[in-house]
């Protein structure tokens, strides 16, 4: 069969279609870059915000419109709205998140073990979801109950993958020539706590660094309350990327309480300080929600001031989006939409200024860059774009395309959202 894989939303969704691609290929099927002429399209949906949910429906309709013969839908939106998903034209099957890991075995009628023996080397998925770096799912679900969060409802209880299975995926990626591995999950920091012999994320990281030749290992989003100062001793191994994405969500203690977040501005600041003490020039990025129910002007000012005081290297600002079924959606004093948007704009300015100040501090330095994209220039060779380990987006000109390769680059100037530089001989 010709199979088209589409995904909306988070890195975990991306990791899941990468794993599906390897399974379908193992069974002799071809992954194609477009729904045109595809025998089957699988769409991994998202519902973290209302716009993500509508993007998911649009992707399903697009796959049908562009000619995919059969459609299978999975992911967070269709898990919460199976009836609506099944009604969409061409949808043959809706597979809930809890059965997603068995999707290929179920569709192809083969035992799951068929995929586990001798996994194929990773190949990037053709088309818009091609990624240089390999996203590897290590954990799913979450046992926390942040009041705004629909993911914990859509993905169920926290469950960790076994270290051996994760190592097999890492090796399959390295066999495919991958240089950087990104570990991902819903609640990454809880990896191992539910295993028969409880373990910690630190065990997983040192296991991968100890047992594989991975050139670069990056961690996805980590909840601040899962980490302590000892955790940062792992960064003595320079293959671990100096990048911590720690969702703050609010800089106001009273808002964090209404969000049921297990952190406070003080404990967050202490953790950031411990990270900076242990990891030189570490990039700390974050997520913040503005316009959470009941958020007063004073509470928002606390968030602005605290965000400024954290010197983040970047981050995302989310306008609060009420998700049906979450406690926050039932809260009184919902903030009017216009005000949410104003607060979003104000906080974006603070985060962009902090990001600009962080990256400009690296001008004049030389850093290794892993090239992720290449564009041929009319008469000057190739414009390369890639990432440093501390998540700086770097551009440089090179005589030849150098996708998925490292170069040391002397950083010379700023670009709109990153830096540019010169390849060192
Ligand atoms: S930690 Fe909170 S925000 Fe993150 S997935 Fe769990 S419930 Fe959602």
Coordinates of C-alpha atoms and ligand atoms in Angstrom, one line a residue:
X1 CA 0.0 0.0 0.0
X2 CA 0.9 3.7 -0.4
X3 CA 0.4 5.3 3.0
X4 CA 0.3 9.0 3.8
X5 CA 0.9 10.0 7.4
X6 CA -0.2 13.4 8.8
X7 CA 0.1 14.9 12.2
X8 CA -1.1 18.1 14.0
X9 CA 0.3 19.4 17.2
X10 CA 3.1 18.3 19.5
X11 CA 6.5 16.5 19.1
X12 CA 4.9 13.4 20.6
X13 CA 2.4 13.2 17.7
X14 CA 5.4 13.6 15.4
X15 CA 7.3 10.8 17.2
X16 CA 4.2 8.6 16.8
X17 CA 3.9 9.0 13.1
X18 CA 7.7 8.3 12.8
X19 CA 7.2 5.1 14.6
X20 CA 4.2 4.2 12.4
X21 CA 6.2 4.9 9.3
X22 CA 8.9 2.5 10.4
X23 CA 6.3 -0.2 11.2
X24 CA 4.5 0.2 7.9
X25 CA 7.8 0.1 6.0
X26 CA 8.8 -3.0 7.9
X27 CA 5.6 -4.6 6.6
X28 CA 6.6 -3.7 3.1
X29 CA 4.4 -0.6 2.5
X30 CA 5.5 2.7 1.1
X31 CA 5.2 6.0 2.9
X32 CA 4.2 8.7 0.4
X33 CA 4.6 12.5 0.8
X34 CA 1.0 13.4 -0.2
X35 CA -2.6 11.9 0.1
X36 CA -2.7 12.0 -3.7
X37 CA -3.0 8.4 -4.8
X38 CA -2.6 7.1 -1.3
X39 CA -4.4 3.9 -0.5
X40 CA -4.5 4.9 3.1
X41 CA -4.0 8.1 5.1
X42 CA -3.5 8.2 8.9
X43 CA -4.1 11.5 10.6
X44 CA -2.8 12.0 14.2
X45 CA -5.0 14.7 15.6
X46 CA -4.6 17.3 18.3
X47 CA -7.0 19.2 20.6
X48 CA -4.8 21.3 22.9
X49 CA -6.6 24.4 21.7
X50 CA -9.8 24.9 19.7
X51 CA -7.7 26.0 16.6
X52 CA -5.7 22.8 16.8
X53 CA -9.0 20.8 16.9
X54 CA -10.2 22.6 13.8
X55 CA -6.8 22.1 12.0
X56 CA -7.2 18.4 12.7
X57 CA -10.6 18.3 11.0
X58 CA -9.2 20.3 8.1
X59 CA -6.4 17.8 7.7
X60 CA -8.8 14.9 7.6
X61 CA -11.0 16.7 5.0
X62 CA -7.9 17.6 3.0
X63 CA -6.6 14.0 2.8
X64 CA -10.0 13.0 1.5
X65 CA -10.3 15.8 -1.0
X66 CA -6.8 15.1 -2.3
X67 CA -7.7 11.5 -3.0
X68 CA -6.7 9.3 -0.1
X69 CA -8.8 6.1 -0.6
X70 CA -9.1 5.2 3.1
X71 CA -8.8 7.3 6.2
X72 CA -7.8 6.3 9.7
X73 CA -8.0 8.9 12.4
X74 CA -6.3 8.8 15.8
X75 CA -4.9 11.3 18.4
X76 CA -6.3 13.6 21.0
X77 CA -9.2 15.3 19.1
X78 CA -10.7 12.0 17.8
X79 CA -10.1 10.3 21.1
X80 CA -12.4 12.9 22.8
X81 CA -14.8 13.3 19.8
X82 CA -14.9 9.8 18.2
X83 CA -18.4 10.2 16.9
X84 CA -17.6 13.5 15.1
X85 CA -14.4 12.0 13.7
X86 CA -16.2 8.9 12.4
X87 CA -18.8 11.1 10.6
X88 CA -16.1 12.9 8.5
X89 CA -16.2 11.8 4.8
X90 CA -13.9 8.8 4.1
X91 CA -13.1 7.9 7.7
X92 CA -12.9 4.2 7.9
X93 CA -11.7 3.8 11.5
X94 CA -11.1 6.0 14.6
X95 CA -8.4 4.6 16.9
X96 CA -8.3 6.0 20.4
X97 CA -5.0 7.1 22.0
X98 CA -4.9 4.1 24.3
X99 CA -4.8 1.8 21.3
X100 CA -2.6 3.9 19.1
X101 CA 0.6 1.9 19.7
X102 CA -1.2 -1.1 18.2
X103 CA -2.6 0.8 15.2
X104 CA -0.3 -0.7 12.5
X105 CA -0.6 -4.2 13.9
X106 CA -4.4 -3.8 14.0
X107 CA -4.7 -2.4 10.5
X108 CA -2.3 -4.9 8.9
X109 CA -3.5 -7.9 11.0
X110 CA 0.0 -8.8 12.2
X111 CA 1.2 -9.5 15.8
X112 CA 2.9 -6.5 17.5
X113 CA 6.0 -8.6 18.0
X114 CA 6.5 -8.6 14.2
X115 CA 7.6 -4.9 14.5
X116 CA 9.8 -5.4 17.6
X117 CA 12.2 -7.8 16.0
X118 CA 15.1 -6.2 14.1
X119 CA 13.6 -2.7 13.8
X120 CA 14.4 -1.0 10.4
X121 CA 16.8 2.0 10.3
X122 CA 14.9 5.3 10.6
X123 CA 14.2 7.3 7.4
X124 CA 12.7 10.8 7.7
X125 CA 9.0 10.8 6.6
X126 CA 8.7 12.2 3.1
X127 CA 7.0 15.6 2.6
X128 CA 6.1 18.3 5.1
X129 CA 6.7 16.1 8.2
X130 CA 10.4 15.3 7.2
X131 CA 12.5 15.9 10.3
X132 CA 16.3 15.8 10.5
X133 CA 16.2 15.1 14.2
X134 CA 14.5 11.9 15.4
X135 CA 11.7 12.4 18.0
X136 CA 11.4 9.4 20.2
X137 CA 8.4 8.7 22.4
X138 CA 9.5 7.5 25.8
X139 CA 6.3 8.0 27.8
X140 CA 2.6 8.7 27.3
X141 CA -0.2 10.1 29.5
X142 CA -0.1 12.2 32.7
X143 CA -1.1 11.8 36.3
X144 CA -1.2 15.5 37.0
X145 CA -4.4 17.5 36.7
X146 CA -3.6 21.0 35.6
X147 CA -7.0 22.6 35.4
X148 CA -6.6 24.0 31.9
X149 CA -5.2 20.8 30.3
X150 CA -7.1 18.6 27.9
X151 CA -4.1 16.4 27.1
X152 CA -4.2 14.6 30.5
X153 CA -7.8 13.8 29.7
X154 CA -7.2 12.7 26.1
X155 CA -4.0 10.7 26.8
X156 CA -4.9 8.9 30.1
X157 CA -2.7 7.9 32.9
X158 CA 1.1 8.1 32.8
X159 CA 2.8 5.1 31.3
X160 CA 6.5 4.6 30.5
X161 CA 8.0 2.6 27.6
X162 CA 10.7 0.1 28.6
X163 CA 14.3 1.2 28.4
X164 CA 15.2 -1.6 26.0
X165 CA 12.4 -0.5 23.6
X166 CA 13.6 3.1 23.7
X167 CA 17.2 2.0 23.1
X168 CA 16.0 0.0 20.1
X169 CA 14.4 3.1 18.7
X170 CA 17.5 5.2 19.4
X171 CA 19.7 2.6 17.6
X172 CA 17.3 2.4 14.7
X173 CA 17.6 6.2 14.3
X174 CA 21.4 6.1 14.6
X175 CA 21.4 3.3 12.0
X176 CA 19.5 5.7 9.7
X177 CA 22.2 8.3 10.1
X178 CA 20.4 10.5 12.6
X179 CA 22.7 12.9 14.5
X180 CA 20.3 14.3 17.1
X181 CA 17.7 12.4 19.2
X182 CA 14.8 14.3 20.9
X183 CA 13.2 12.5 23.8
X184 CA 9.5 13.3 24.1
X185 CA 6.4 12.4 26.0
X186 CA 3.3 14.0 27.6
X187 CA 4.9 14.2 31.0
X188 CA 8.5 13.4 30.2
X189 CA 9.7 14.0 33.8
X190 CA 7.6 11.1 35.1
X191 CA 9.4 8.5 32.9
X192 CA 10.1 5.3 34.9
X193 CA 8.1 6.1 38.0
X194 CA 5.4 3.6 37.0
X195 CA 7.7 0.8 35.9
X196 CA 7.8 -2.5 38.0
X197 CA 11.1 -1.3 39.3
X198 CA 10.6 2.4 39.5
X199 CA 13.3 4.5 37.8
X200 CA 13.9 8.2 37.1
X201 CA 14.3 10.1 33.8
X202 CA 18.0 10.6 34.8
X203 CA 18.4 6.8 34.5
X204 CA 17.0 6.9 31.0
X205 CA 19.3 9.7 29.9
X206 CA 22.4 8.1 31.3
X207 CA 21.3 4.8 29.8
X208 CA 21.1 6.3 26.3
X209 CA 24.3 8.2 26.7
X210 CA 26.1 5.2 28.2
X211 CA 24.9 2.6 25.7
X212 CA 24.7 4.4 22.4
X213 CA 27.0 6.7 20.3
X214 CA 24.3 9.4 19.9
X215 CA 26.0 12.6 18.9
X216 CA 23.4 14.9 20.5
X217 CA 20.6 14.2 22.9
X218 CA 17.8 16.8 23.5
X219 CA 15.0 16.7 26.0
X220 CA 11.5 18.0 25.2
X221 CA 9.3 19.9 27.7
X222 CA 9.9 19.1 31.4
X223 CA 7.6 20.0 34.2
X224 CA 9.6 22.1 36.8
X225 CA 8.5 20.1 39.8
X226 CA 10.0 16.8 38.4
X227 CA 13.6 18.1 38.6
X228 CA 16.1 18.8 41.4
X229 CA 19.6 20.3 41.3
X230 CA 21.2 16.8 41.1
X231 CA 19.5 16.2 37.8
X232 CA 21.8 18.8 36.2
X233 CA 24.9 16.8 36.9
X234 CA 24.0 14.8 33.8
X235 CA 25.2 17.7 31.7
X236 CA 28.8 16.8 32.4
X237 CA 28.3 14.7 29.2
X238 CA 28.5 17.4 26.5
X239 CA 26.3 15.4 24.2
X240 CA 23.3 16.5 26.3
X241 CA 21.9 19.7 24.7
X242 CA 22.1 22.8 26.9
X243 CA 18.4 23.5 26.5
X244 CA 15.7 23.2 29.1
X245 CA 12.1 23.8 28.1
X246 CA 10.4 24.4 31.5
X247 CA 6.7 25.5 31.1
X248 CA 6.0 28.2 33.7
X249 CA 2.4 28.8 32.6
X250 CA 2.0 31.8 35.0
X251 CA 4.3 34.0 37.0
X252 CA 1.5 34.6 39.6
X253 CA 1.4 32.3 42.6
X254 CA -2.4 32.7 42.9
X255 CA -3.0 31.9 39.2
X256 CA -0.7 28.8 39.5
X257 CA -2.8 27.7 42.4
X258 CA -6.0 27.9 40.3
X259 CA -4.2 26.0 37.5
X260 CA -3.3 23.3 40.0
X261 CA 0.4 23.6 39.0
X262 CA 2.8 22.0 41.4
X263 CA 5.2 24.9 41.3
X264 CA 5.5 28.5 42.6
X265 CA 7.5 31.4 41.1
X266 CA 10.1 31.0 43.9
X267 CA 10.6 27.3 43.4
X268 CA 10.8 27.9 39.6
X269 CA 13.4 30.6 40.1
X270 CA 15.5 28.4 42.4
X271 CA 15.4 25.6 39.8
X272 CA 16.5 27.9 37.0
X273 CA 19.3 29.2 39.2
X274 CA 20.5 25.6 39.9
X275 CA 20.4 24.8 36.2
X276 CA 22.4 27.9 35.3
X277 CA 24.9 27.1 38.0
X278 CA 25.4 23.6 36.6
X279 CA 25.1 24.1 32.8
X280 CA 27.1 27.0 31.3
X281 CA 25.0 29.3 29.1
X282 CA 22.1 27.0 29.3
X283 CA 19.0 28.1 27.2
X284 CA 15.9 28.0 29.4
X285 CA 12.8 28.4 27.3
X286 CA 9.2 28.3 28.5
X287 CA 5.4 28.4 27.9
X288 CA 3.1 30.9 29.5
X289 CA -0.7 31.0 29.3
X290 CA -2.4 34.5 29.5
X291 CA -6.0 35.2 30.2
X292 CA -6.5 32.3 32.5
X293 CA -10.0 32.5 34.2
X294 CA -10.0 35.2 36.9
X295 CA -6.6 36.6 35.9
X296 CA -6.6 40.1 37.3
X297 CA -4.5 43.1 36.1
X298 CA -2.3 42.6 39.2
X299 CA -1.8 38.9 38.6
X300 CA -0.9 39.6 35.0
X301 CA 1.6 42.3 36.1
X302 CA 3.2 39.6 38.3
X303 CA 3.5 37.3 35.3
X304 CA 5.1 40.1 33.2
X305 CA 7.6 41.0 35.9
X306 CA 8.5 37.4 36.8
X307 CA 8.9 36.5 33.1
X308 CA 11.2 39.5 32.7
X309 CA 13.3 38.5 35.8
X310 CA 13.9 34.9 34.4
X311 CA 15.9 36.0 31.3
X312 CA 14.4 33.2 29.2
X313 CA 16.1 32.3 25.9
X314 CA 12.7 32.2 24.3
X315 CA 9.2 30.7 24.6
X316 CA 5.6 30.5 23.6
X317 CA 2.7 32.6 24.8
X318 CA -0.7 30.9 24.7
X319 CA -3.9 32.7 24.9
X320 CA -6.1 30.8 27.3
X321 CA -8.5 28.5 25.3
X322 CA -11.3 26.9 27.3
X323 CA -11.3 23.2 26.5
X324 CA -14.6 21.4 27.2
X325 CA -14.3 18.9 30.0
X326 CA -11.5 20.7 31.9
X327 CA -12.1 22.3 35.3
X328 CA -10.9 25.7 34.1
X329 CA -13.6 25.8 31.4
X330 CA -16.2 25.7 34.2
X331 CA -14.5 28.4 36.3
X332 CA -16.2 31.8 36.8
X333 CA -14.7 35.2 35.7
X334 CA -13.6 34.0 32.2
X335 CA -11.3 36.9 30.8
X336 CA -12.8 38.6 27.8
X337 CA -11.1 37.6 24.5
X338 CA -9.9 41.1 23.6
X339 CA -8.1 41.4 26.9
X340 CA -6.5 37.9 26.5
X341 CA -5.1 39.0 23.1
X342 CA -3.8 42.3 24.6
X343 CA -2.0 40.4 27.3
X344 CA -0.6 37.9 24.8
X345 CA 0.9 40.7 22.8
X346 CA 2.4 42.4 25.9
X347 CA 4.0 39.2 27.1
X348 CA 5.3 38.3 23.6
X349 CA 7.3 41.5 23.6
X350 CA 9.0 40.6 26.9
X351 CA 9.9 37.1 25.7
X352 CA 11.2 38.3 22.3
X353 CA 13.4 40.9 24.0
X354 CA 14.7 38.3 26.4
X355 CA 15.4 35.8 23.5
X356 CA 17.1 38.6 21.5
X357 CA 19.3 39.5 24.5
X358 CA 20.2 35.8 25.1
X359 CA 21.2 35.0 21.5
X360 CA 23.1 38.3 20.9
X361 CA 25.4 37.2 23.8
X362 CA 26.8 34.5 21.4
X363 CA 27.9 36.9 18.7
X364 CA 31.7 36.3 18.3
X365 CA 31.6 32.8 19.7
X366 CA 32.0 29.6 17.6
X367 CA 29.5 26.8 18.1
X368 CA 28.7 23.4 16.4
X369 CA 25.6 23.6 14.3
X370 CA 23.5 20.6 13.0
X371 CA 22.2 21.7 9.6
X372 CA 18.5 20.9 9.1
X373 CA 17.5 22.7 5.9
X374 CA 19.3 23.8 2.8
X375 CA 18.2 26.2 0.0
X376 CA 20.1 26.7 -3.2
X377 CA 21.0 30.3 -3.8
X378 CA 21.0 31.7 -7.3
X379 CA 24.8 32.3 -7.5
X380 CA 26.3 31.8 -4.1
X381 CA 26.1 28.1 -3.2
X382 CA 23.6 27.1 -0.4
X383 CA 21.9 28.8 2.5
X384 CA 22.0 26.4 5.3
X385 CA 19.9 26.6 8.5
X386 CA 20.3 24.6 11.6
X387 CA 20.4 24.5 15.4
X388 CA 23.1 24.7 18.1
X389 CA 22.8 22.5 21.2
X390 CA 21.5 25.5 23.1
X391 CA 18.7 26.0 20.6
X392 CA 20.1 29.0 18.6
X393 CA 18.7 29.0 15.0
X394 CA 21.7 29.7 12.8
X395 CA 22.1 30.5 9.1
X396 CA 25.3 30.3 7.0
X397 CA 26.3 30.1 3.3
X398 CA 28.2 27.0 2.1
X399 CA 29.5 25.9 -1.3
X400 CA 27.5 22.6 -1.0
X401 CA 24.4 21.4 0.8
X402 CA 25.3 19.9 4.2
X403 CA 22.0 18.5 5.5
X404 CA 22.2 16.5 8.7
X405 CA 25.9 17.4 9.2
X406 CA 27.7 19.3 11.9
X407 CA 29.9 22.3 11.3
X408 CA 31.6 24.7 13.7
X409 CA 30.3 28.2 12.9
X410 CA 31.7 31.5 14.0
X411 CA 28.6 33.6 14.9
X412 CA 28.7 37.0 13.4
X413 CA 25.4 38.8 13.4
X414 CA 21.7 38.6 14.2
X415 CA 18.8 37.6 11.9
X416 CA 15.1 38.1 12.7
X417 CA 14.8 35.1 14.9
X418 CA 18.4 33.8 15.2
X419 CA 22.0 34.3 14.2
X420 CA 24.1 34.0 11.1
X421 CA 27.7 33.0 10.9
X422 CA 30.6 31.7 8.9
X423 CA 31.7 28.1 8.6
X424 CA 35.0 27.5 10.3
X425 CA 37.5 25.6 8.1
Ligands
LIG1 S1 1.6 18.2 33.5 FE1 -0.2 19.4 33.5 S2 -0.1 20.5 31.5 FE2 1.4 18.8 31.4 S3 0.2 17.2 30.4 FE3 0.1 16.9 32.6 S4 -1.9 17.9 33.2 FE4 -1.3 18.6 31.2

